[in-house]
Amino acid sequence: MATDPAPNPHATAEEVEAAYKDAKLANVLYHDWEAGTYDEKWSISYDDRCITYAVDRFKAVAGDAGPYEHALELGCGTGFFLLNLMQGDVIKKGSVTDLSPGMVEVALRNAEHLGLDVDGRVADAERIPYDDNTFDLVVGHAVLHHIPDVEAAMREVLRVLKPGGKFVFAGDPTNIGNFYARKLGQATWWLTTNITKAVPALGEWRRPQEELDESSRAAALEAVVDLHTFDPDQLEATARRAGAVSVRAVTDELSAALFGWPVRTFESAVPREKLGFGWAMFAYRTWQQLSWVDQNVFAKVLPREVFYNVSITGKKSS
């Protein structure tokens, strides 16, 4: 078997420029750059907090909690979704793939630290390197919007699923949700970096300029790596064209997203040590409370298109 490529966490300006013409290269460079700090940036953990989140998110979309014997995570990132589902007893054995060597490396390291049975490959979602009828379940979290040909990837997912096997993709942006999330994130980054620069008393709240420059350069690739936003009806149609049955899309997060995106952007713009545990608990508990409002109030009166996240499930015909 060919050796997987090594991570490249520090893309040069020339590599970044080339990536603007190649979405897959952009995804590799951007996610290799993010791999080492991704869990910290997005407050990802492998404890009860994120186990509960992952299992609840899975159950809300899939309608069950398994257990599934062998699952693949497509576009695994650091392994957040799969590893927490394994710890929550939804999945027994796992495999991970990602286009980014850095992300696969971190996901496998996280799995080893947790004592979980996981293998991994650097792979293109449109050409999954596993045999037909291999998996009972395929999952992904915030991955579909990075894949150039979503329908082709779904056909591959159905190929590697066993007959009757299920897929669950969670956490991709809706058309409307992406618009307000981006605007809030951009405004928060601009305000935070400019205020901490202009006010001398806030200087210790400013990350070193070298780090901000690297962040801005790599973050500029988001315009290339974020390829899609989704309408829930159209995403369901894409899955059905690929051959899936029992297809269903659900959406979540409105007020939670309006709160969460500025918070996450602020956290990435200031030194992490300035925030502390109290801030983390404030952010998490507020997000929890707003998510409850979204699920129990807004979801009952507003169209699903206005929520930030769209998730989809379906099956391979038996």
mmCIF file of C-alpha atoms in Angstrom:
data_model
loop_
_atom_site.group_PDB
_atom_site.id
_atom_site.type_symbol
_atom_site.label_atom_id
_atom_site.label_comp_id
_atom_site.label_asym_id
_atom_site.label_seq_id
_atom_site.Cartn_x
_atom_site.Cartn_y
_atom_site.Cartn_z
ATOM 1 C CA MET A 1 0.000 0.000 0.000
ATOM 2 C CA ALA A 2 1.317 3.452 -0.902
ATOM 3 C CA THR A 3 2.532 5.649 1.931
ATOM 4 C CA ASP A 4 0.229 8.556 2.739
ATOM 5 C CA PRO A 5 1.696 12.021 2.055
ATOM 6 C CA ALA A 6 3.158 14.017 4.947
ATOM 7 C CA PRO A 7 1.301 17.010 6.395
ATOM 8 C CA ASN A 8 2.237 20.519 5.206
ATOM 9 C CA PRO A 9 1.125 22.843 8.024
ATOM 10 C CA HIS A 10 2.932 25.991 6.829
ATOM 11 C CA ALA A 11 1.908 26.735 3.251
ATOM 12 C CA THR A 12 3.997 29.322 1.434
ATOM 13 C CA ALA A 13 2.459 32.355 -0.238
ATOM 14 C CA GLU A 14 3.133 30.679 -3.593
ATOM 15 C CA GLU A 15 1.309 27.511 -2.544
ATOM 16 C CA VAL A 16 -1.637 29.551 -1.300
ATOM 17 C CA GLU A 17 -1.768 31.410 -4.600
ATOM 18 C CA ALA A 18 -1.794 28.120 -6.540
ATOM 19 C CA ALA A 19 -4.569 26.811 -4.291
ATOM 20 C CA TYR A 20 -6.957 29.512 -5.492
ATOM 21 C CA LYS A 21 -7.126 27.579 -8.771
ATOM 22 C CA ASP A 22 -7.406 24.127 -7.170
ATOM 23 C CA ALA A 23 -10.115 23.535 -4.562
ATOM 24 C CA LYS A 24 -8.682 20.188 -3.470
ATOM 25 C CA LEU A 25 -5.192 21.628 -2.969
ATOM 26 C CA ALA A 26 -6.779 24.472 -1.011
ATOM 27 C CA ASN A 27 -8.530 21.971 1.254
ATOM 28 C CA VAL A 28 -5.259 20.121 1.897
ATOM 29 C CA LEU A 29 -3.284 23.285 2.697
ATOM 30 C CA TYR A 30 -6.000 24.893 4.799
ATOM 31 C CA HIS A 31 -6.768 21.812 6.864
ATOM 32 C CA ASP A 32 -3.108 20.838 7.284
ATOM 33 C CA TRP A 33 -2.591 24.345 8.685
ATOM 34 C CA GLU A 34 -5.562 23.947 11.028
ATOM 35 C CA ALA A 35 -4.912 20.367 12.151
ATOM 36 C CA GLY A 36 -2.647 21.076 15.109
ATOM 37 C CA THR A 37 -4.925 23.685 16.683
ATOM 38 C CA TYR A 38 -8.327 22.642 15.351
ATOM 39 C CA ASP A 39 -9.616 21.000 18.522
ATOM 40 C CA GLU A 40 -8.632 24.033 20.595
ATOM 41 C CA LYS A 41 -10.057 26.517 18.088
ATOM 42 C CA TRP A 42 -13.469 24.833 17.993
ATOM 43 C CA SER A 43 -13.504 23.785 21.676
ATOM 44 C CA ILE A 44 -13.522 20.103 20.676
ATOM 45 C CA SER A 45 -12.995 17.568 23.423
ATOM 46 C CA TYR A 46 -13.415 13.842 23.908
ATOM 47 C CA ASP A 47 -15.216 13.930 27.232
ATOM 48 C CA ASP A 48 -18.851 13.862 28.343
ATOM 49 C CA ARG A 49 -19.583 17.295 26.871
ATOM 50 C CA CYS A 50 -18.748 16.411 23.280
ATOM 51 C CA ILE A 51 -19.777 12.765 23.593
ATOM 52 C CA THR A 52 -23.265 13.926 24.560
ATOM 53 C CA TYR A 53 -23.306 16.492 21.749
ATOM 54 C CA ALA A 54 -22.212 13.979 19.097
ATOM 55 C CA VAL A 55 -24.619 11.254 20.212
ATOM 56 C CA ASP A 56 -27.546 13.668 20.497
ATOM 57 C CA ARG A 57 -26.792 15.137 17.063
ATOM 58 C CA PHE A 58 -26.539 11.641 15.563
ATOM 59 C CA LYS A 59 -29.809 10.461 17.136
ATOM 60 C CA ALA A 60 -31.656 13.611 15.998
ATOM 61 C CA VAL A 61 -30.699 12.875 12.390
ATOM 62 C CA ALA A 62 -30.450 9.072 12.272
ATOM 63 C CA GLY A 63 -33.397 8.316 14.534
ATOM 64 C CA ASP A 64 -31.438 5.670 16.452
ATOM 65 C CA ALA A 65 -28.242 5.253 18.470
ATOM 66 C CA GLY A 66 -26.937 1.982 17.019
ATOM 67 C CA PRO A 67 -24.769 0.255 17.864
ATOM 68 C CA TYR A 68 -23.077 -0.089 14.466
ATOM 69 C CA GLU A 69 -20.300 -2.639 14.063
ATOM 70 C CA HIS A 70 -17.981 -0.764 11.639
ATOM 71 C CA ALA A 71 -18.238 2.877 10.595
ATOM 72 C CA LEU A 72 -16.274 5.191 8.319
ATOM 73 C CA GLU A 73 -15.931 8.921 8.921
ATOM 74 C CA LEU A 74 -15.574 10.836 5.669
ATOM 75 C CA GLY A 75 -13.580 14.061 5.950
ATOM 76 C CA CYS A 76 -12.771 13.138 9.524
ATOM 77 C CA GLY A 77 -10.869 16.239 10.570
ATOM 78 C CA THR A 78 -9.439 15.474 14.006
ATOM 79 C CA GLY A 79 -11.952 12.648 14.477
ATOM 80 C CA PHE A 80 -14.455 14.624 16.543
ATOM 81 C CA PHE A 81 -17.640 12.952 15.310
ATOM 82 C CA LEU A 82 -16.503 9.335 14.951
ATOM 83 C CA LEU A 83 -14.407 9.162 18.119
ATOM 84 C CA ASN A 84 -17.097 10.668 20.306
ATOM 85 C CA LEU A 85 -19.734 8.376 18.772
ATOM 86 C CA MET A 86 -17.461 5.424 19.539
ATOM 87 C CA GLN A 87 -17.115 6.582 23.145
ATOM 88 C CA GLY A 88 -20.898 6.941 23.269
ATOM 89 C CA ASP A 89 -21.284 3.284 22.203
ATOM 90 C CA VAL A 90 -22.896 4.149 18.868
ATOM 91 C CA ILE A 91 -19.970 2.621 16.922
ATOM 92 C CA LYS A 92 -17.703 -0.313 17.796
ATOM 93 C CA LYS A 93 -14.914 -0.105 15.188
ATOM 94 C CA GLY A 94 -13.950 2.950 13.147
ATOM 95 C CA SER A 95 -12.097 4.037 10.027
ATOM 96 C CA VAL A 96 -11.249 7.612 9.062
ATOM 97 C CA THR A 97 -10.433 9.346 5.794
ATOM 98 C CA ASP A 98 -9.584 12.937 4.969
ATOM 99 C CA LEU A 99 -7.952 14.758 2.066
ATOM 100 C CA SER A 100 -5.645 16.445 4.612
ATOM 101 C CA PRO A 101 -2.711 14.311 5.842
ATOM 102 C CA GLY A 102 -2.478 16.533 8.914
ATOM 103 C CA MET A 103 -6.069 15.835 9.916
ATOM 104 C CA VAL A 104 -5.716 12.053 9.483
ATOM 105 C CA GLU A 105 -2.553 12.136 11.573
ATOM 106 C CA VAL A 106 -4.275 14.014 14.409
ATOM 107 C CA ALA A 107 -7.422 11.844 14.232
ATOM 108 C CA LEU A 108 -5.386 8.647 14.545
ATOM 109 C CA ARG A 109 -3.355 10.140 17.389
ATOM 110 C CA ASN A 110 -6.555 11.111 19.195
ATOM 111 C CA ALA A 111 -7.938 7.605 18.685
ATOM 112 C CA GLU A 112 -4.756 6.041 20.073
ATOM 113 C CA HIS A 113 -4.853 8.269 23.157
ATOM 114 C CA LEU A 114 -8.473 7.239 23.738
ATOM 115 C CA GLY A 115 -7.715 3.546 23.225
ATOM 116 C CA LEU A 116 -10.141 3.237 20.303
ATOM 117 C CA ASP A 117 -9.963 0.717 17.435
ATOM 118 C CA VAL A 118 -9.510 3.022 14.420
ATOM 119 C CA ASP A 119 -7.572 2.877 11.147
ATOM 120 C CA GLY A 120 -7.162 5.742 8.682
ATOM 121 C CA ARG A 121 -6.253 6.769 5.153
ATOM 122 C CA VAL A 122 -5.556 10.032 3.351
ATOM 123 C CA ALA A 123 -8.254 9.928 0.685
ATOM 124 C CA ASP A 124 -10.497 11.857 -1.670
ATOM 125 C CA ALA A 125 -14.189 11.592 -0.756
ATOM 126 C CA GLU A 126 -14.981 11.112 -4.438
ATOM 127 C CA ARG A 127 -12.738 8.002 -4.529
ATOM 128 C CA ILE A 128 -13.000 6.213 -1.192
ATOM 129 C CA PRO A 129 -10.170 3.629 -0.848
ATOM 130 C CA TYR A 130 -12.273 0.806 0.621
ATOM 131 C CA ASP A 131 -13.991 -2.150 -0.997
ATOM 132 C CA ASP A 132 -17.670 -2.385 -1.851
ATOM 133 C CA ASN A 133 -20.031 -3.357 0.989
ATOM 134 C CA THR A 134 -17.494 -2.706 3.767
ATOM 135 C CA PHE A 135 -19.258 -0.477 6.305
ATOM 136 C CA ASP A 136 -22.448 -0.584 8.331
ATOM 137 C CA LEU A 137 -22.423 3.201 8.694
ATOM 138 C CA VAL A 138 -20.743 6.233 7.093
ATOM 139 C CA VAL A 139 -20.683 9.505 9.001
ATOM 140 C CA GLY A 140 -19.350 12.991 8.457
ATOM 141 C CA HIS A 141 -19.476 16.320 10.248
ATOM 142 C CA ALA A 142 -19.174 19.629 8.384
ATOM 143 C CA VAL A 143 -17.677 17.855 5.384
ATOM 144 C CA LEU A 144 -20.115 17.966 2.445
ATOM 145 C CA HIS A 145 -19.548 21.672 1.804
ATOM 146 C CA HIS A 146 -15.841 20.956 1.146
ATOM 147 C CA ILE A 147 -16.422 18.274 -1.518
ATOM 148 C CA PRO A 148 -16.434 19.474 -5.150
ATOM 149 C CA ASP A 149 -18.879 16.821 -6.410
ATOM 150 C CA VAL A 150 -21.253 15.966 -3.556
ATOM 151 C CA GLU A 151 -23.338 13.587 -5.656
ATOM 152 C CA ALA A 152 -20.251 11.623 -6.723
ATOM 153 C CA ALA A 153 -19.152 11.377 -3.083
ATOM 154 C CA MET A 154 -22.585 10.105 -2.079
ATOM 155 C CA ARG A 155 -22.409 7.433 -4.785
ATOM 156 C CA GLU A 156 -19.071 6.357 -3.299
ATOM 157 C CA VAL A 157 -20.592 6.315 0.182
ATOM 158 C CA LEU A 158 -23.367 4.040 -1.031
ATOM 159 C CA ARG A 159 -20.810 1.803 -2.767
ATOM 160 C CA VAL A 160 -18.806 1.173 0.417
ATOM 161 C CA LEU A 161 -21.914 0.723 2.585
ATOM 162 C CA LYS A 162 -23.301 -2.756 3.107
ATOM 163 C CA PRO A 163 -26.838 -3.341 1.781
ATOM 164 C CA GLY A 164 -29.204 -1.583 4.178
ATOM 165 C CA GLY A 165 -26.327 0.468 5.626
ATOM 166 C CA LYS A 166 -26.891 4.063 6.686
ATOM 167 C CA PHE A 167 -25.118 7.389 6.234
ATOM 168 C CA VAL A 168 -25.379 10.431 8.508
ATOM 169 C CA PHE A 169 -23.828 13.753 7.521
ATOM 170 C CA ALA A 170 -24.288 16.535 10.064
ATOM 171 C CA GLY A 171 -23.373 20.175 10.469
ATOM 172 C CA ASP A 172 -23.159 21.636 6.958
ATOM 173 C CA PRO A 173 -24.220 25.240 6.277
ATOM 174 C CA THR A 174 -27.551 26.219 4.787
ATOM 175 C CA ASN A 175 -27.698 28.993 2.194
ATOM 176 C CA ILE A 176 -29.212 31.495 4.615
ATOM 177 C CA GLY A 177 -27.235 30.362 7.655
ATOM 178 C CA ASN A 178 -23.924 30.680 5.856
ATOM 179 C CA PHE A 179 -24.730 34.290 4.913
ATOM 180 C CA TYR A 180 -25.312 35.540 8.436
ATOM 181 C CA ALA A 181 -22.557 33.397 9.988
ATOM 182 C CA ARG A 182 -19.915 34.752 7.592
ATOM 183 C CA LYS A 183 -20.986 38.349 8.076
ATOM 184 C CA LEU A 184 -20.874 37.996 11.865
ATOM 185 C CA GLY A 185 -17.490 36.257 11.760
ATOM 186 C CA GLN A 186 -15.939 38.865 9.473
ATOM 187 C CA ALA A 187 -17.228 41.737 11.589
ATOM 188 C CA THR A 188 -15.998 40.131 14.830
ATOM 189 C CA TRP A 189 -12.497 39.470 13.423
ATOM 190 C CA TRP A 190 -12.188 43.043 12.125
ATOM 191 C CA LEU A 191 -13.372 44.602 15.375
ATOM 192 C CA THR A 192 -11.231 42.407 17.633
ATOM 193 C CA THR A 193 -7.980 42.747 15.697
ATOM 194 C CA ASN A 194 -8.385 46.489 15.138
ATOM 195 C CA ILE A 195 -9.477 47.407 18.668
ATOM 196 C CA THR A 196 -6.649 45.419 20.288
ATOM 197 C CA LYS A 197 -4.232 47.171 17.932
ATOM 198 C CA ALA A 198 -5.589 50.694 18.453
ATOM 199 C CA VAL A 199 -5.943 50.593 22.254
ATOM 200 C CA PRO A 200 -2.549 50.191 23.993
ATOM 201 C CA ALA A 201 -4.148 48.913 27.205
ATOM 202 C CA LEU A 202 -5.509 45.945 25.248
ATOM 203 C CA GLY A 203 -2.162 45.017 23.724
ATOM 204 C CA GLU A 204 -1.844 41.836 25.768
ATOM 205 C CA TRP A 205 -5.168 40.704 24.286
ATOM 206 C CA ARG A 206 -3.669 40.822 20.785
ATOM 207 C CA ARG A 207 -2.097 37.732 19.287
ATOM 208 C CA PRO A 208 1.396 38.277 17.797
ATOM 209 C CA GLN A 209 1.207 39.940 14.384
ATOM 210 C CA GLU A 210 3.025 37.005 12.781
ATOM 211 C CA GLU A 211 0.282 34.637 13.978
ATOM 212 C CA LEU A 212 -2.467 37.003 12.820
ATOM 213 C CA ASP A 213 -0.837 37.330 9.390
ATOM 214 C CA GLU A 214 -0.566 33.543 9.029
ATOM 215 C CA SER A 215 -4.163 33.147 10.185
ATOM 216 C CA SER A 216 -5.396 35.757 7.732
ATOM 217 C CA ARG A 217 -3.449 34.221 4.846
ATOM 218 C CA ALA A 218 -4.675 30.704 5.480
ATOM 219 C CA ALA A 219 -8.172 31.855 6.407
ATOM 220 C CA ALA A 220 -8.374 33.577 3.037
ATOM 221 C CA LEU A 221 -8.533 30.073 1.571
ATOM 222 C CA GLU A 222 -11.975 29.658 3.152
ATOM 223 C CA ALA A 223 -13.289 31.325 0.007
ATOM 224 C CA VAL A 224 -11.893 28.340 -1.892
ATOM 225 C CA VAL A 225 -12.389 25.437 0.528
ATOM 226 C CA ASP A 226 -16.000 26.251 1.408
ATOM 227 C CA LEU A 227 -17.486 25.178 -1.901
ATOM 228 C CA HIS A 228 -21.189 24.829 -1.156
ATOM 229 C CA THR A 229 -24.065 25.918 0.963
ATOM 230 C CA PHE A 230 -27.251 23.887 0.887
ATOM 231 C CA ASP A 231 -30.971 24.107 0.561
ATOM 232 C CA PRO A 232 -32.406 21.155 2.550
ATOM 233 C CA ASP A 233 -34.780 20.113 -0.265
ATOM 234 C CA GLN A 234 -32.005 20.191 -2.856
ATOM 235 C CA LEU A 235 -29.636 18.229 -0.616
ATOM 236 C CA GLU A 236 -32.273 15.516 -0.244
ATOM 237 C CA ALA A 237 -32.669 15.448 -4.031
ATOM 238 C CA THR A 238 -28.895 15.055 -4.467
ATOM 239 C CA ALA A 239 -28.861 12.036 -2.147
ATOM 240 C CA ARG A 240 -31.757 10.426 -3.995
ATOM 241 C CA ARG A 241 -30.081 10.964 -7.390
ATOM 242 C CA ALA A 242 -27.012 9.199 -6.001
ATOM 243 C CA GLY A 243 -29.232 6.187 -5.263
ATOM 244 C CA ALA A 244 -30.027 6.608 -1.557
ATOM 245 C CA VAL A 245 -33.358 5.604 -0.064
ATOM 246 C CA SER A 246 -35.116 6.710 3.149
ATOM 247 C CA VAL A 247 -33.540 10.162 2.732
ATOM 248 C CA ARG A 248 -34.269 12.883 5.278
ATOM 249 C CA ALA A 249 -32.701 16.292 5.977
ATOM 250 C CA VAL A 250 -33.066 18.182 9.255
ATOM 251 C CA THR A 251 -31.836 21.629 10.319
ATOM 252 C CA ASP A 252 -30.827 23.154 13.637
ATOM 253 C CA GLU A 253 -29.200 26.210 15.260
ATOM 254 C CA LEU A 254 -30.478 29.729 14.689
ATOM 255 C CA SER A 255 -30.041 31.829 17.844
ATOM 256 C CA ALA A 256 -27.225 29.443 18.851
ATOM 257 C CA ALA A 257 -25.417 30.213 15.591
ATOM 258 C CA LEU A 258 -25.992 33.962 15.899
ATOM 259 C CA PHE A 259 -24.262 33.732 19.284
ATOM 260 C CA GLY A 260 -21.718 31.045 18.448
ATOM 261 C CA TRP A 261 -20.050 32.461 15.363
ATOM 262 C CA PRO A 262 -18.954 35.776 16.936
ATOM 263 C CA VAL A 263 -17.783 33.874 20.035
ATOM 264 C CA ARG A 264 -15.711 31.390 18.022
ATOM 265 C CA THR A 265 -14.173 34.153 15.915
ATOM 266 C CA PHE A 266 -13.298 36.203 18.994
ATOM 267 C CA GLU A 267 -11.663 33.158 20.570
ATOM 268 C CA SER A 268 -9.483 32.642 17.491
ATOM 269 C CA ALA A 269 -8.403 36.312 17.424
ATOM 270 C CA VAL A 270 -7.111 36.594 21.003
ATOM 271 C CA PRO A 271 -4.577 34.572 23.036
ATOM 272 C CA ARG A 272 -6.331 31.492 24.366
ATOM 273 C CA GLU A 273 -4.797 31.876 27.826
ATOM 274 C CA LYS A 274 -6.612 35.212 28.300
ATOM 275 C CA LEU A 275 -10.045 33.581 28.290
ATOM 276 C CA GLY A 276 -9.872 30.761 30.797
ATOM 277 C CA PHE A 277 -12.301 28.132 32.056
ATOM 278 C CA GLY A 278 -14.974 30.625 33.142
ATOM 279 C CA TRP A 279 -15.281 31.985 29.619
ATOM 280 C CA ALA A 280 -15.453 28.482 28.162
ATOM 281 C CA MET A 281 -18.297 27.536 30.507
ATOM 282 C CA PHE A 282 -20.164 30.785 29.784
ATOM 283 C CA ALA A 283 -19.898 30.206 26.030
ATOM 284 C CA TYR A 284 -20.897 26.536 26.236
ATOM 285 C CA ARG A 285 -23.840 27.014 28.608
ATOM 286 C CA THR A 286 -25.184 29.964 26.642
ATOM 287 C CA TRP A 287 -24.928 27.961 23.422
ATOM 288 C CA GLN A 288 -26.731 25.053 25.120
ATOM 289 C CA GLN A 289 -29.577 27.287 26.283
ATOM 290 C CA LEU A 290 -29.973 28.903 22.865
ATOM 291 C CA SER A 291 -29.916 25.498 21.167
ATOM 292 C CA TRP A 292 -32.799 24.454 23.421
ATOM 293 C CA VAL A 293 -34.731 27.560 22.343
ATOM 294 C CA ASP A 294 -34.008 26.796 18.693
ATOM 295 C CA GLN A 295 -35.199 23.196 19.011
ATOM 296 C CA ASN A 296 -38.228 23.767 21.206
ATOM 297 C CA VAL A 297 -39.470 27.163 20.026
ATOM 298 C CA PHE A 298 -38.094 28.394 16.712
ATOM 299 C CA ALA A 299 -38.097 24.996 14.989
ATOM 300 C CA LYS A 300 -41.853 24.812 15.511
ATOM 301 C CA VAL A 301 -42.660 28.160 13.912
ATOM 302 C CA LEU A 302 -39.896 28.960 11.397
ATOM 303 C CA PRO A 303 -39.049 27.304 8.051
ATOM 304 C CA ARG A 304 -36.122 24.898 8.200
ATOM 305 C CA GLU A 305 -34.185 26.903 5.605
ATOM 306 C CA VAL A 306 -33.375 29.735 8.056
ATOM 307 C CA PHE A 307 -31.390 27.561 10.486
ATOM 308 C CA TYR A 308 -27.611 27.403 10.197
ATOM 309 C CA ASN A 309 -26.922 23.649 10.096
ATOM 310 C CA VAL A 310 -28.373 21.086 7.744
ATOM 311 C CA SER A 311 -27.869 17.359 8.346
ATOM 312 C CA ILE A 312 -28.905 14.459 6.151
ATOM 313 C CA THR A 313 -29.377 10.720 6.485
ATOM 314 C CA GLY A 314 -30.260 7.930 4.091
ATOM 315 C CA LYS A 315 -29.672 4.266 3.380
ATOM 316 C CA LYS A 316 -28.303 1.939 0.738
ATOM 317 C CA SER A 317 -31.108 -0.224 -0.593
ATOM 318 C CA SER A 318 -31.129 -3.760 0.773
#
